[in-house]
Tab-separated table of C-alpha atoms in Angstrom:
chain	number	residue	atom	x	y	z
A	1	MET	CA	-194.389	-16.959	218.561
A	2	GLU	CA	-190.694	-17.315	217.806
A	3	THR	CA	-189.419	-14.756	215.309
A	4	ALA	CA	-188.915	-16.372	211.914
A	5	THR	CA	-185.385	-16.466	210.536
A	6	VAL	CA	-186.241	-17.401	206.939
A	7	LEU	CA	-189.135	-16.294	204.732
A	8	VAL	CA	-190.150	-18.815	202.059
A	9	VAL	CA	-192.318	-17.317	199.314
A	10	GLY	CA	-194.538	-19.881	197.586
A	11	SER	CA	-196.105	-23.103	198.864
A	12	GLY	CA	-195.662	-25.464	195.932
A	13	PRO	CA	-193.532	-28.622	196.266
A	14	THR	CA	-190.307	-26.576	196.275
A	15	GLY	CA	-191.349	-24.141	198.986
A	16	LEU	CA	-192.900	-26.846	201.162
A	17	THR	CA	-189.785	-29.028	200.893
A	18	LEU	CA	-187.534	-26.134	201.869
A	19	ALA	CA	-189.748	-25.048	204.755
A	20	TYR	CA	-189.749	-28.583	206.142
A	21	GLU	CA	-185.993	-29.025	205.702
A	22	LEU	CA	-185.414	-25.863	207.718
A	23	THR	CA	-188.087	-26.552	210.323
A	24	ARG	CA	-186.846	-30.037	211.112
A	25	ARG	CA	-183.429	-28.525	211.769
A	26	GLY	CA	-184.837	-26.048	214.265
A	27	VAL	CA	-184.771	-22.969	212.015
A	28	PRO	CA	-187.904	-20.784	212.481
A	29	VAL	CA	-189.654	-20.320	209.130
A	30	ARG	CA	-192.573	-18.395	207.674
A	31	ILE	CA	-193.951	-19.747	204.406
A	32	ILE	CA	-196.480	-17.588	202.574
A	33	GLU	CA	-198.931	-18.263	199.763
A	34	LYS	CA	-200.734	-15.481	197.897
A	35	GLN	CA	-203.776	-17.636	197.076
A	36	ALA	CA	-206.641	-17.730	199.567
A	37	GLU	CA	-207.254	-21.449	199.000
A	38	PHE	CA	-204.829	-24.240	198.243
A	39	THR	CA	-205.120	-25.272	194.619
A	40	THR	CA	-206.832	-28.468	193.565
A	41	ALA	CA	-205.402	-28.215	190.040
A	42	SER	CA	-203.340	-31.203	188.908
A	43	ARG	CA	-200.811	-28.996	187.062
A	44	GLY	CA	-197.694	-31.253	187.024
A	45	LYS	CA	-199.999	-34.269	187.047
A	46	ALA	CA	-197.534	-37.088	186.766
A	47	GLY	CA	-193.963	-38.044	187.145
A	48	VAL	CA	-192.396	-38.118	190.585
A	49	GLN	CA	-189.045	-39.533	189.564
A	50	PRO	CA	-187.076	-42.162	191.566
A	51	ARG	CA	-184.588	-39.647	193.027
A	52	THR	CA	-187.422	-37.494	194.373
A	53	LEU	CA	-189.044	-40.606	195.842
A	54	GLU	CA	-185.796	-41.098	197.772
A	55	VAL	CA	-186.206	-37.574	199.169
A	56	PHE	CA	-189.723	-38.466	200.304
A	57	ASP	CA	-188.326	-41.652	201.850
A	58	ASP	CA	-185.930	-39.491	203.876
A	59	PHE	CA	-188.911	-37.405	205.031
A	60	GLY	CA	-190.792	-40.540	206.118
A	61	ILE	CA	-193.747	-39.888	203.783
A	62	ILE	CA	-193.032	-42.310	200.949
A	63	ASP	CA	-195.955	-44.574	201.882
A	64	LYS	CA	-198.406	-41.660	201.919
A	65	MET	CA	-197.201	-40.538	198.508
A	66	ARG	CA	-197.551	-44.005	197.034
A	67	GLU	CA	-201.036	-44.411	198.485
A	68	ALA	CA	-202.104	-41.213	196.706
A	69	GLY	CA	-200.676	-42.232	193.315
A	70	THR	CA	-199.803	-45.211	191.173
A	71	HIS	CA	-196.634	-46.685	189.712
A	72	ARG	CA	-198.516	-48.443	186.929
A	73	LEU	CA	-199.981	-46.254	184.204
A	74	PRO	CA	-200.131	-47.673	180.669
A	75	PHE	CA	-199.388	-45.203	177.898
A	76	ARG	CA	-202.008	-46.036	175.255
A	77	ARG	CA	-201.401	-44.504	171.851
A	78	LEU	CA	-204.310	-44.160	169.452
A	79	LEU	CA	-205.125	-43.013	165.951
A	80	ARG	CA	-208.747	-41.885	166.032
A	81	ASP	CA	-210.528	-44.805	167.783
A	82	ARG	CA	-207.861	-47.411	167.017
A	83	ILE	CA	-205.259	-48.458	169.575
A	84	ILE	CA	-201.888	-48.664	167.838
A	85	SER	CA	-199.571	-49.295	170.818
A	86	GLU	CA	-199.479	-49.608	174.584
A	87	VAL	CA	-196.491	-49.555	176.916
A	88	ILE	CA	-195.890	-49.150	180.642
A	89	PRO	CA	-192.775	-47.011	181.235
A	90	TYR	CA	-190.245	-48.447	183.695
A	91	GLU	CA	-192.376	-51.609	184.013
A	92	LYS	CA	-189.313	-53.855	184.087
A	93	ASN	CA	-187.518	-51.698	186.655
A	94	ASP	CA	-187.771	-53.933	189.699
A	95	PRO	CA	-186.290	-52.542	192.946
A	96	ARG	CA	-182.586	-53.212	193.435
A	97	PRO	CA	-180.555	-53.366	196.668
A	98	ASP	CA	-178.953	-50.022	195.779
A	99	ALA	CA	-182.128	-48.340	194.494
A	100	PRO	CA	-185.503	-49.267	196.020
A	101	TYR	CA	-187.445	-46.839	193.809
A	102	LEU	CA	-186.998	-47.352	190.094
A	103	ARG	CA	-190.502	-46.670	188.823
A	104	MET	CA	-192.018	-43.247	188.407
A	105	LEU	CA	-194.979	-42.356	190.635
A	106	TYR	CA	-197.984	-40.821	188.889
A	107	ILE	CA	-199.713	-38.484	191.336
A	108	ARG	CA	-201.518	-35.150	191.190
A	109	GLN	CA	-199.304	-32.244	192.204
A	110	ASN	CA	-201.957	-31.002	194.624
A	111	ASP	CA	-201.800	-34.382	196.386
A	112	VAL	CA	-198.012	-34.052	196.696
A	113	GLU	CA	-198.540	-30.622	198.223
A	114	GLU	CA	-201.189	-31.885	200.628
A	115	VAL	CA	-198.889	-34.585	201.999
A	116	LEU	CA	-196.016	-32.110	202.349
A	117	ARG	CA	-198.276	-29.564	204.091
A	118	GLY	CA	-199.318	-32.220	206.577
A	119	LEU	CA	-195.692	-33.075	207.267
A	120	LEU	CA	-194.811	-29.419	207.716
A	121	SER	CA	-197.761	-28.892	210.047
A	122	GLU	CA	-196.672	-31.813	212.205
A	123	ALA	CA	-193.279	-30.114	212.482
A	124	GLY	CA	-194.985	-26.961	213.790
A	125	CYS	CA	-195.114	-24.701	210.720
A	126	GLU	CA	-198.253	-23.662	208.821
A	127	VAL	CA	-198.593	-22.065	205.395
A	128	GLU	CA	-199.923	-18.493	205.626
A	129	ARG	CA	-202.549	-18.077	202.904
A	130	SER	CA	-203.739	-14.808	201.327
A	131	THR	CA	-200.333	-13.337	202.076
A	132	THR	CA	-198.410	-11.570	199.318
A	133	LEU	CA	-194.845	-10.328	199.170
A	134	THR	CA	-195.061	-6.813	197.715
A	135	GLY	CA	-191.430	-5.798	198.124
A	136	PHE	CA	-188.190	-6.274	199.989
A	137	THR	CA	-184.876	-4.622	200.702
A	138	GLN	CA	-181.717	-6.206	201.995
A	139	THR	CA	-178.517	-5.274	203.793
A	140	ASP	CA	-175.426	-7.313	204.596
A	141	THR	CA	-177.159	-8.675	207.686
A	142	SER	CA	-180.892	-9.007	206.922
A	143	VAL	CA	-183.816	-8.801	204.508
A	144	THR	CA	-186.837	-6.598	205.233
A	145	ALA	CA	-189.975	-7.882	203.504
A	146	THR	CA	-193.257	-6.029	202.996
A	147	LEU	CA	-196.201	-8.411	203.259
A	148	GLU	CA	-199.870	-7.791	202.460
A	149	SER	CA	-202.582	-9.944	204.044
A	150	PRO	CA	-206.231	-9.529	205.106
A	151	SER	CA	-204.958	-8.221	208.452
A	152	GLY	CA	-203.042	-5.394	206.761
A	153	THR	CA	-199.507	-4.467	205.743
A	154	GLU	CA	-196.440	-5.467	207.722
A	155	GLU	CA	-192.728	-4.976	207.369
A	156	THR	CA	-190.765	-7.830	208.896
A	157	GLU	CA	-187.063	-8.547	209.095
A	158	PHE	CA	-185.617	-11.938	208.211
A	159	ALA	CA	-182.106	-13.301	207.974
A	160	TYR	CA	-182.866	-14.798	204.522
A	161	LEU	CA	-185.615	-14.812	201.894
A	162	VAL	CA	-186.092	-17.633	199.365
A	163	GLY	CA	-188.251	-17.250	196.266
A	164	CYS	CA	-190.050	-20.511	195.468
A	165	ASP	CA	-192.837	-18.631	193.717
A	166	GLY	CA	-192.871	-20.184	190.267
A	167	GLY	CA	-192.101	-19.123	186.733
A	168	GLY	CA	-193.605	-15.652	187.213
A	169	SER	CA	-191.573	-15.192	190.406
A	170	THR	CA	-192.062	-11.848	192.138
A	171	VAL	CA	-188.813	-12.407	194.020
A	172	ARG	CA	-186.799	-12.956	190.831
A	173	LYS	CA	-188.336	-9.935	189.133
A	174	GLN	CA	-187.674	-7.639	192.078
A	175	LEU	CA	-184.087	-8.846	192.220
A	176	GLY	CA	-183.746	-7.869	188.570
A	177	VAL	CA	-182.242	-11.250	187.693
A	178	GLU	CA	-182.382	-12.072	183.981
A	179	PHE	CA	-184.502	-15.084	183.037
A	180	ARG	CA	-182.635	-15.988	179.885
A	181	GLY	CA	-184.051	-18.358	177.300
A	182	PHE	CA	-187.115	-18.354	175.077
A	183	THR	CA	-190.851	-18.911	174.861
A	184	ASP	CA	-192.132	-20.656	171.747
A	185	GLU	CA	-195.506	-19.047	171.081
A	186	SER	CA	-196.160	-21.495	168.244
A	187	GLN	CA	-196.289	-24.488	170.568
A	188	TRP	CA	-199.136	-24.337	173.036
A	189	LEU	CA	-201.870	-26.559	174.395
A	190	TYR	CA	-205.131	-26.092	176.206
A	191	VAL	CA	-205.030	-27.973	179.493
A	192	GLY	CA	-207.702	-28.648	182.080
A	193	ASP	CA	-208.956	-30.857	184.869
A	194	VAL	CA	-212.328	-32.229	183.768
A	195	GLU	CA	-214.551	-35.258	184.140
A	196	VAL	CA	-214.628	-37.607	181.165
A	197	ASP	CA	-217.336	-39.932	179.844
A	198	GLY	CA	-216.758	-42.402	177.036
A	199	LEU	CA	-213.197	-43.483	177.806
A	200	PRO	CA	-211.908	-46.162	180.221
A	201	ASP	CA	-209.766	-44.764	183.059
A	202	ASP	CA	-207.181	-47.559	182.869
A	203	ALA	CA	-204.517	-45.728	180.838
A	204	TRP	CA	-203.082	-42.413	179.721
A	205	HIS	CA	-204.641	-42.065	176.263
A	206	GLN	CA	-202.467	-40.256	173.732
A	207	TRP	CA	-203.199	-39.101	170.201
A	208	TYR	CA	-200.247	-37.832	168.167
A	209	ASP	CA	-202.025	-36.990	164.928
A	210	LEU	CA	-199.716	-35.205	162.498
A	211	GLU	CA	-202.739	-33.737	160.680
A	212	ARG	CA	-205.274	-33.041	163.428
A	213	GLY	CA	-203.030	-32.264	166.396
A	214	LEU	CA	-202.015	-33.522	169.830
A	215	LEU	CA	-204.419	-34.841	172.469
A	216	LEU	CA	-203.430	-36.307	175.838
A	217	MET	CA	-206.047	-37.596	178.296
A	218	CYS	CA	-204.759	-38.825	181.646
A	219	PRO	CA	-206.916	-40.128	184.533
A	220	LEU	CA	-205.871	-38.658	187.868
A	221	PRO	CA	-205.343	-41.228	190.656
A	222	GLY	CA	-207.768	-40.919	193.550
A	223	SER	CA	-210.088	-38.601	191.635
A	224	ARG	CA	-212.943	-38.604	189.133
A	225	SER	CA	-211.085	-35.973	187.144
A	226	TRP	CA	-208.752	-36.321	184.191
A	227	GLN	CA	-206.118	-33.937	182.983
A	228	VAL	CA	-206.787	-33.254	179.312
A	229	GLN	CA	-204.345	-31.465	177.007
A	230	GLY	CA	-205.249	-30.622	173.451
A	231	SER	CA	-203.879	-28.501	170.633
A	232	ALA	CA	-206.095	-25.953	168.951
A	233	PRO	CA	-205.628	-23.406	166.192
A	234	ALA	CA	-204.774	-19.840	167.085
A	235	ALA	CA	-207.249	-17.046	166.429
A	236	PRO	CA	-207.076	-15.252	163.038
A	237	ASP	CA	-205.023	-12.465	164.597
A	238	GLY	CA	-202.496	-15.013	165.910
A	239	THR	CA	-203.535	-14.734	169.549
A	240	ILE	CA	-204.413	-17.681	171.770
A	241	PRO	CA	-208.124	-17.754	172.617
A	242	PRO	CA	-208.792	-18.149	176.354
A	243	PRO	CA	-209.176	-21.732	177.555
A	244	THR	CA	-212.746	-22.943	177.858
A	245	LEU	CA	-214.457	-26.298	178.245
A	246	GLU	CA	-215.868	-25.835	174.737
A	247	ALA	CA	-212.394	-25.281	173.244
A	248	LEU	CA	-211.072	-28.391	174.987
A	249	GLN	CA	-214.090	-30.405	173.855
A	250	ASP	CA	-213.529	-29.222	170.283
A	251	ALA	CA	-209.940	-30.517	170.422
A	252	VAL	CA	-211.176	-33.877	171.737
A	253	ASP	CA	-213.817	-34.157	168.983
A	254	ARG	CA	-211.472	-33.113	166.195
A	255	ILE	CA	-208.502	-35.261	167.157
A	256	SER	CA	-210.064	-38.400	168.646
A	257	GLY	CA	-213.219	-38.689	166.546
A	258	MET	CA	-214.713	-40.627	169.450
A	259	PRO	CA	-217.940	-39.985	171.443
A	260	ILE	CA	-216.023	-38.623	174.441
A	261	LYS	CA	-217.722	-35.938	176.527
A	262	LEU	CA	-216.036	-33.548	178.926
A	263	SER	CA	-217.764	-31.898	181.876
A	264	ASN	CA	-217.296	-30.218	185.259
A	265	PRO	CA	-214.030	-28.341	184.668
A	266	THR	CA	-212.231	-27.389	187.881
A	267	TRP	CA	-209.134	-25.874	186.252
A	268	LEU	CA	-208.408	-24.565	182.749
A	269	SER	CA	-205.170	-23.076	181.447
A	270	VAL	CA	-202.798	-22.816	178.501
A	271	ASN	CA	-199.390	-24.509	178.362
A	272	LYS	CA	-196.630	-22.887	176.321
A	273	LYS	CA	-193.147	-24.141	175.587
A	274	ASN	CA	-190.890	-22.165	177.920
A	275	VAL	CA	-187.148	-22.766	178.249
A	276	ARG	CA	-185.563	-20.309	180.666
A	277	MET	CA	-183.155	-20.130	183.600
A	278	VAL	CA	-181.305	-17.611	185.717
A	279	ASP	CA	-177.536	-17.073	185.819
A	280	THR	CA	-177.455	-16.857	189.592
A	281	LEU	CA	-179.384	-18.523	192.403
A	282	ARG	CA	-178.272	-16.084	195.075
A	283	SER	CA	-178.117	-12.333	195.467
A	284	GLY	CA	-176.910	-11.534	198.959
A	285	ARG	CA	-179.451	-12.904	201.404
A	286	VAL	CA	-182.096	-13.641	198.770
A	287	LEU	CA	-182.141	-16.984	196.954
A	288	LEU	CA	-184.178	-18.654	194.213
A	289	ALA	CA	-185.309	-22.254	193.827
A	290	GLY	CA	-187.523	-24.351	191.571
A	291	ASP	CA	-189.483	-22.764	188.722
A	292	ALA	CA	-188.503	-19.316	189.991
A	293	ALA	CA	-185.005	-20.200	188.779
A	294	HIS	CA	-185.640	-22.505	185.806
A	295	ILE	CA	-188.578	-23.575	183.638
A	296	HIS	CA	-188.603	-26.095	180.828
A	297	PRO	CA	-190.888	-28.323	178.730
A	298	VAL	CA	-192.755	-31.135	180.466
A	299	SER	CA	-191.147	-33.841	178.322
A	300	GLY	CA	-188.985	-36.091	180.466
A	301	ALA	CA	-191.139	-35.416	183.551
A	302	LEU	CA	-188.480	-33.385	185.355
A	303	GLY	CA	-190.602	-30.412	186.509
A	304	ALA	CA	-191.305	-30.373	190.241
A	305	ASN	CA	-188.630	-33.023	190.761
A	306	THR	CA	-185.847	-30.525	190.110
A	307	GLY	CA	-187.453	-27.961	192.415
A	308	VAL	CA	-187.777	-30.449	195.275
A	309	GLN	CA	-184.129	-31.390	194.819
A	310	ASP	CA	-183.109	-27.701	194.757
A	311	ALA	CA	-184.768	-27.293	198.142
A	312	TYR	CA	-183.257	-30.539	199.442
A	313	ASN	CA	-179.787	-29.249	198.549
A	314	LEU	CA	-180.406	-25.763	199.932
A	315	GLY	CA	-182.151	-26.658	203.179
A	316	TRP	CA	-179.286	-28.203	205.150
A	317	LYS	CA	-176.827	-25.584	203.932
A	318	LEU	CA	-179.045	-22.625	204.805
A	319	ALA	CA	-179.761	-24.148	208.216
A	320	GLY	CA	-176.032	-24.623	208.771
A	321	VAL	CA	-175.275	-20.999	207.957
A	322	VAL	CA	-178.103	-19.764	210.185
A	323	LYS	CA	-176.512	-21.786	213.002
A	324	GLY	CA	-173.047	-20.360	212.452
A	325	ALA	CA	-171.389	-21.993	209.454
A	326	GLY	CA	-169.538	-19.685	207.066
A	327	GLN	CA	-171.429	-17.864	204.314
A	328	SER	CA	-169.491	-19.633	201.590
A	329	LEU	CA	-171.279	-22.893	202.455
A	330	LEU	CA	-174.344	-21.213	200.987
A	331	ASP	CA	-172.428	-20.436	197.801
A	332	THR	CA	-172.185	-24.172	197.115
A	333	TYR	CA	-175.956	-24.217	196.557
A	334	GLN	CA	-175.444	-22.290	193.340
A	335	GLU	CA	-172.208	-24.133	192.578
A	336	GLU	CA	-174.014	-27.478	192.676
A	337	ARG	CA	-177.515	-26.674	191.438
A	338	LEU	CA	-176.941	-24.293	188.504
A	339	PRO	CA	-175.297	-27.086	186.453
A	340	ILE	CA	-178.289	-29.291	187.292
A	341	ALA	CA	-180.649	-26.582	186.030
A	342	GLU	CA	-178.705	-26.447	182.769
A	343	TRP	CA	-178.836	-30.244	182.557
A	344	THR	CA	-182.594	-30.159	183.149
A	345	LEU	CA	-183.218	-27.734	180.295
A	346	ARG	CA	-181.026	-29.748	177.923
A	347	THR	CA	-182.557	-33.045	178.944
A	348	SER	CA	-186.164	-31.890	178.679
A	349	LEU	CA	-185.474	-30.544	175.185
A	350	SER	CA	-183.757	-33.745	174.082
A	351	SER	CA	-186.640	-35.751	175.573
A	352	GLY	CA	-189.010	-33.687	173.440
A	353	ASP	CA	-186.891	-34.415	170.380
A	354	ARG	CA	-187.010	-38.153	171.108
A	355	ILE	CA	-190.784	-38.014	171.432
A	356	ALA	CA	-191.102	-36.134	168.130
A	357	GLU	CA	-188.847	-38.647	166.367
A	358	ALA	CA	-190.879	-41.552	167.763
A	359	VAL	CA	-194.155	-39.953	166.693
A	360	VAL	CA	-192.989	-39.138	163.170
A	361	GLY	CA	-191.433	-42.592	162.846
A	362	GLY	CA	-194.536	-44.279	164.168
A	363	THR	CA	-192.575	-46.038	166.905
A	364	GLY	CA	-194.022	-44.467	170.064
A	365	GLY	CA	-195.086	-41.408	172.021
A	366	ALA	CA	-194.457	-39.806	175.413
A	367	GLU	CA	-192.658	-42.856	176.765
A	368	ALA	CA	-189.766	-42.113	174.390
A	369	GLY	CA	-188.896	-39.129	176.583
A	370	LEU	CA	-188.462	-41.269	179.705
A	371	THR	CA	-184.996	-42.770	179.982
A	372	GLU	CA	-182.626	-43.970	182.663
A	373	GLU	CA	-181.170	-40.464	182.663
A	374	THR	CA	-184.508	-38.794	183.508
A	375	MET	CA	-184.774	-40.950	186.639
A	376	GLN	CA	-182.155	-38.517	188.060
A	377	LEU	CA	-180.293	-41.178	190.057
A	378	GLY	CA	-177.087	-40.457	188.163
A	379	LEU	CA	-176.940	-36.729	188.888
A	380	ASN	CA	-173.868	-35.873	190.916
A	381	TYR	CA	-171.785	-33.080	192.438
A	382	ARG	CA	-168.351	-34.534	191.678
A	383	ASP	CA	-166.990	-31.125	190.660
A	384	SER	CA	-168.226	-29.408	193.825
A	385	SER	CA	-165.821	-27.885	196.328
A	386	LEU	CA	-167.692	-29.965	198.944
A	387	SER	CA	-166.672	-33.249	197.292
A	388	ARG	CA	-163.423	-34.755	198.630
A	389	HIS	CA	-162.244	-38.114	197.282
A	390	LEU	CA	-159.004	-38.947	199.099
A	391	THR	CA	-158.473	-42.501	197.880
A	392	ALA	CA	-157.724	-43.836	194.419
A	393	PRO	CA	-160.896	-43.140	192.383
A	394	GLY	CA	-161.280	-46.692	191.050
A	395	GLU	CA	-164.660	-47.841	189.774
A	396	GLY	CA	-166.679	-47.297	192.942
A	397	VAL	CA	-168.914	-44.518	194.203
A	398	GLN	CA	-167.138	-41.158	194.019
A	399	ALA	CA	-167.388	-38.123	196.274
A	400	GLY	CA	-170.329	-36.100	194.973
A	401	ASP	CA	-172.324	-39.145	193.832
A	402	ARG	CA	-175.707	-40.128	195.207
A	403	ALA	CA	-175.108	-42.555	198.087
A	404	PRO	CA	-176.658	-45.915	197.141
A	405	ASP	CA	-178.889	-47.922	199.432
A	406	SER	CA	-177.841	-51.399	200.593
A	407	PRO	CA	-179.140	-54.084	202.956
A	408	CYS	CA	-177.265	-54.283	206.280
A	409	PRO	CA	-176.439	-57.437	208.278
A	410	ASP	CA	-179.037	-56.579	210.948
A	411	GLY	CA	-181.889	-56.525	208.424
A	412	THR	CA	-182.057	-52.739	208.067
A	413	HIS	CA	-180.928	-50.704	205.063
A	414	LEU	CA	-178.516	-47.838	204.587
A	415	PHE	CA	-181.458	-45.589	203.759
A	416	ASP	CA	-182.730	-46.270	207.292
A	417	ALA	CA	-179.436	-44.889	208.646
A	418	PHE	CA	-179.504	-41.888	206.294
A	419	ARG	CA	-183.114	-40.969	207.126
A	420	GLY	CA	-183.199	-37.711	209.090
A	421	PRO	CA	-181.471	-34.310	209.151
A	422	HIS	CA	-177.997	-35.604	210.020
A	423	SER	CA	-174.842	-36.601	208.147
A	424	THR	CA	-173.854	-40.280	208.236
A	425	LEU	CA	-170.329	-41.700	208.475
A	426	LEU	CA	-170.031	-45.216	207.081
A	427	GLY	CA	-167.147	-47.446	208.089
A	428	LEU	CA	-166.896	-50.015	205.295
A	429	GLY	CA	-164.840	-53.124	205.995
A	430	ALA	CA	-163.387	-54.676	209.150
A	431	THR	CA	-160.370	-52.356	209.392
A	432	SER	CA	-162.531	-49.203	209.463
A	433	ARG	CA	-164.040	-49.879	212.904
A	434	GLU	CA	-161.276	-48.287	214.968
A	435	ALA	CA	-161.324	-45.033	213.014
A	436	LEU	CA	-165.124	-44.982	213.140
A	437	ASP	CA	-165.027	-45.364	216.925
A	438	ARG	CA	-162.546	-42.487	217.211
A	439	VAL	CA	-164.850	-40.195	215.239
A	440	ARG	CA	-167.827	-41.298	217.310
A	441	SER	CA	-165.971	-40.531	220.550
A	442	ALA	CA	-165.540	-36.931	219.408
A	443	GLY	CA	-169.225	-36.429	220.180
A	444	LEU	CA	-169.978	-34.388	217.075
A	445	PRO	CA	-173.592	-33.187	216.780
A	446	ASP	CA	-175.794	-34.169	213.833
A	447	LEU	CA	-173.567	-37.119	212.893
A	448	ARG	CA	-174.607	-40.758	212.834
A	449	THR	CA	-172.047	-43.544	212.426
A	450	LEU	CA	-172.522	-47.039	211.044
A	451	HIS	CA	-170.028	-49.861	210.652
A	452	LEU	CA	-170.436	-52.568	208.003
A	453	PRO	CA	-167.975	-55.490	208.211
A	454	GLU	CA	-168.009	-55.809	204.420
A	455	CYS	CA	-168.209	-53.163	201.742
A	456	PRO	CA	-171.627	-53.194	200.002
A	457	PRO	CA	-171.305	-54.249	196.353
A	458	ALA	CA	-173.106	-51.067	195.272
A	459	TYR	CA	-170.198	-48.965	196.548
A	460	GLY	CA	-167.671	-50.916	194.504
A	461	TYR	CA	-164.581	-50.405	196.695
A	462	THR	CA	-161.800	-53.001	196.733
A	463	GLU	CA	-160.297	-51.552	199.930
A	464	ASP	CA	-161.884	-50.697	203.267
A	465	ALA	CA	-162.944	-47.055	203.495
A	466	LEU	CA	-164.682	-44.306	205.435
A	467	VAL	CA	-167.547	-42.631	203.565
A	468	LEU	CA	-169.199	-39.446	204.792
A	469	VAL	CA	-172.767	-39.081	203.453
A	470	ARG	CA	-174.178	-35.565	203.506
A	471	PRO	CA	-177.674	-34.792	204.842
A	472	ASP	CA	-178.993	-34.713	201.258
A	473	GLY	CA	-177.845	-38.258	200.508
A	474	HIS	CA	-174.786	-37.371	198.441
A	475	VAL	CA	-171.283	-38.522	199.307
A	476	GLY	CA	-169.157	-35.659	200.627
A	477	LEU	CA	-165.957	-37.491	201.532
A	478	VAL	CA	-164.305	-40.812	200.728
A	479	THR	CA	-161.103	-41.617	202.589
A	480	THR	CA	-159.061	-44.575	203.777
A	481	ALA	CA	-160.170	-46.873	206.574
A	482	ASP	CA	-157.831	-45.120	209.025
A	483	GLY	CA	-158.773	-41.604	207.919
A	484	THR	CA	-160.135	-40.262	211.220
A	485	ALA	CA	-158.289	-36.980	210.769
A	486	ASP	CA	-159.675	-36.572	207.245
A	487	VAL	CA	-163.225	-36.945	208.535
A	488	LEU	CA	-162.750	-34.504	211.400
A	489	ARG	CA	-161.101	-31.940	209.105
A	490	TYR	CA	-163.943	-32.271	206.619
A	491	LEU	CA	-166.619	-31.747	209.261
A	492	ASP	CA	-164.703	-28.765	210.665
A	493	PHE	CA	-164.390	-27.467	207.121
A	494	LEU	CA	-168.192	-27.528	206.699
A	495	GLN	CA	-168.677	-25.527	209.862
A	496	ALA	CA	-165.882	-23.034	209.225
A	497	ARG	CA	-166.624	-22.056	205.628
């Protein structure tokens, strides 16, 4: 077996995304999971946002994800047994030429992981279960990890180690990186996957009772189970009693007042309000991604989405450095993603505030936390050192922005051209063809070129242009239609950093 270059710790959506990004670029990877069996817990039960759906489109698994979930989930708000409102978030968001995915996908997190594991397996990499990272040391040239598994203890050398091991990250703790922020012990909920009798499975039922407490009951697509969340009083000594089916049933009885019965729990836990993030995503050859680097409230449905997008940003850069690009390319991972982590914490908190205002005002519930902003299509890296806009900024797409989709004259779409581990150079407008041909004749690896006789309206340019789209679907360079030299310098720049 080929010696692995990168060790990925944790096999949630973040770790699986990163392992696949590296594997499809030919970088040997080991991905380990301390649990003996893959979880069937729903955990982040709902809310794959449109930007993450675009990532899954790039991976070629969007249809499998949609088959496992649903885009249509009514939010039904009740007071005791009386329905007081019902809405379907994003219902009016029909696909647009620039954005084919504008509705959130409701899907169990374990189903997301199953699809990603299958994709990773097809690429030749398997998750190693019952394998725990117990320690590591690093030098300027490598990381030595100590791993425990049923076959014993091993010490193995890797070029890089990435902690994707959740909020309690072993990697982060052993690095000694501060996880600044706070945990609100006064705000907690029991949560569990259970079967439910006495309630139709056609909506996410929500009780926001200012006297009795909070109760959320969501059917899980493709399953007989529901995820149920309910508030309960703390014990007399202020501690949180352990989660049990009886405690969850008590919350259902007290808050709903309906003859609803819970049974067959497969997962029980306690959710607390945590708002924390690190100050650095990299320490030498060890990096952090996903919940290992930032955790936040569930309001706004940003959870696993941000972790997947961390990995999507990191994967092509880490692969590039492994293959010879300069180390400072890897520094742009932190440069670009730390501000997004800060945005995520702010946005999830403000989403929670909007929900609270809607509940107190009697105008709504969880849907108040879902906005155009939480769809994550507007997130950008305009301030990144990798973003070069060499024409007049104007009103169009800027370097650092997400590259919009658009139909092409031959019946395909730009997303079809972007799909895969390469960069894409777009020649927009008739006068860009010659420069595009010159770049193509240079025979650069991992670069696809596409000429469009007219500039797509979504890009908003009034002059012909060359647009270099990075492997992660963000615009790296915008230059004039004759800017062959600009493109070649930019690509050399990526390799030489």
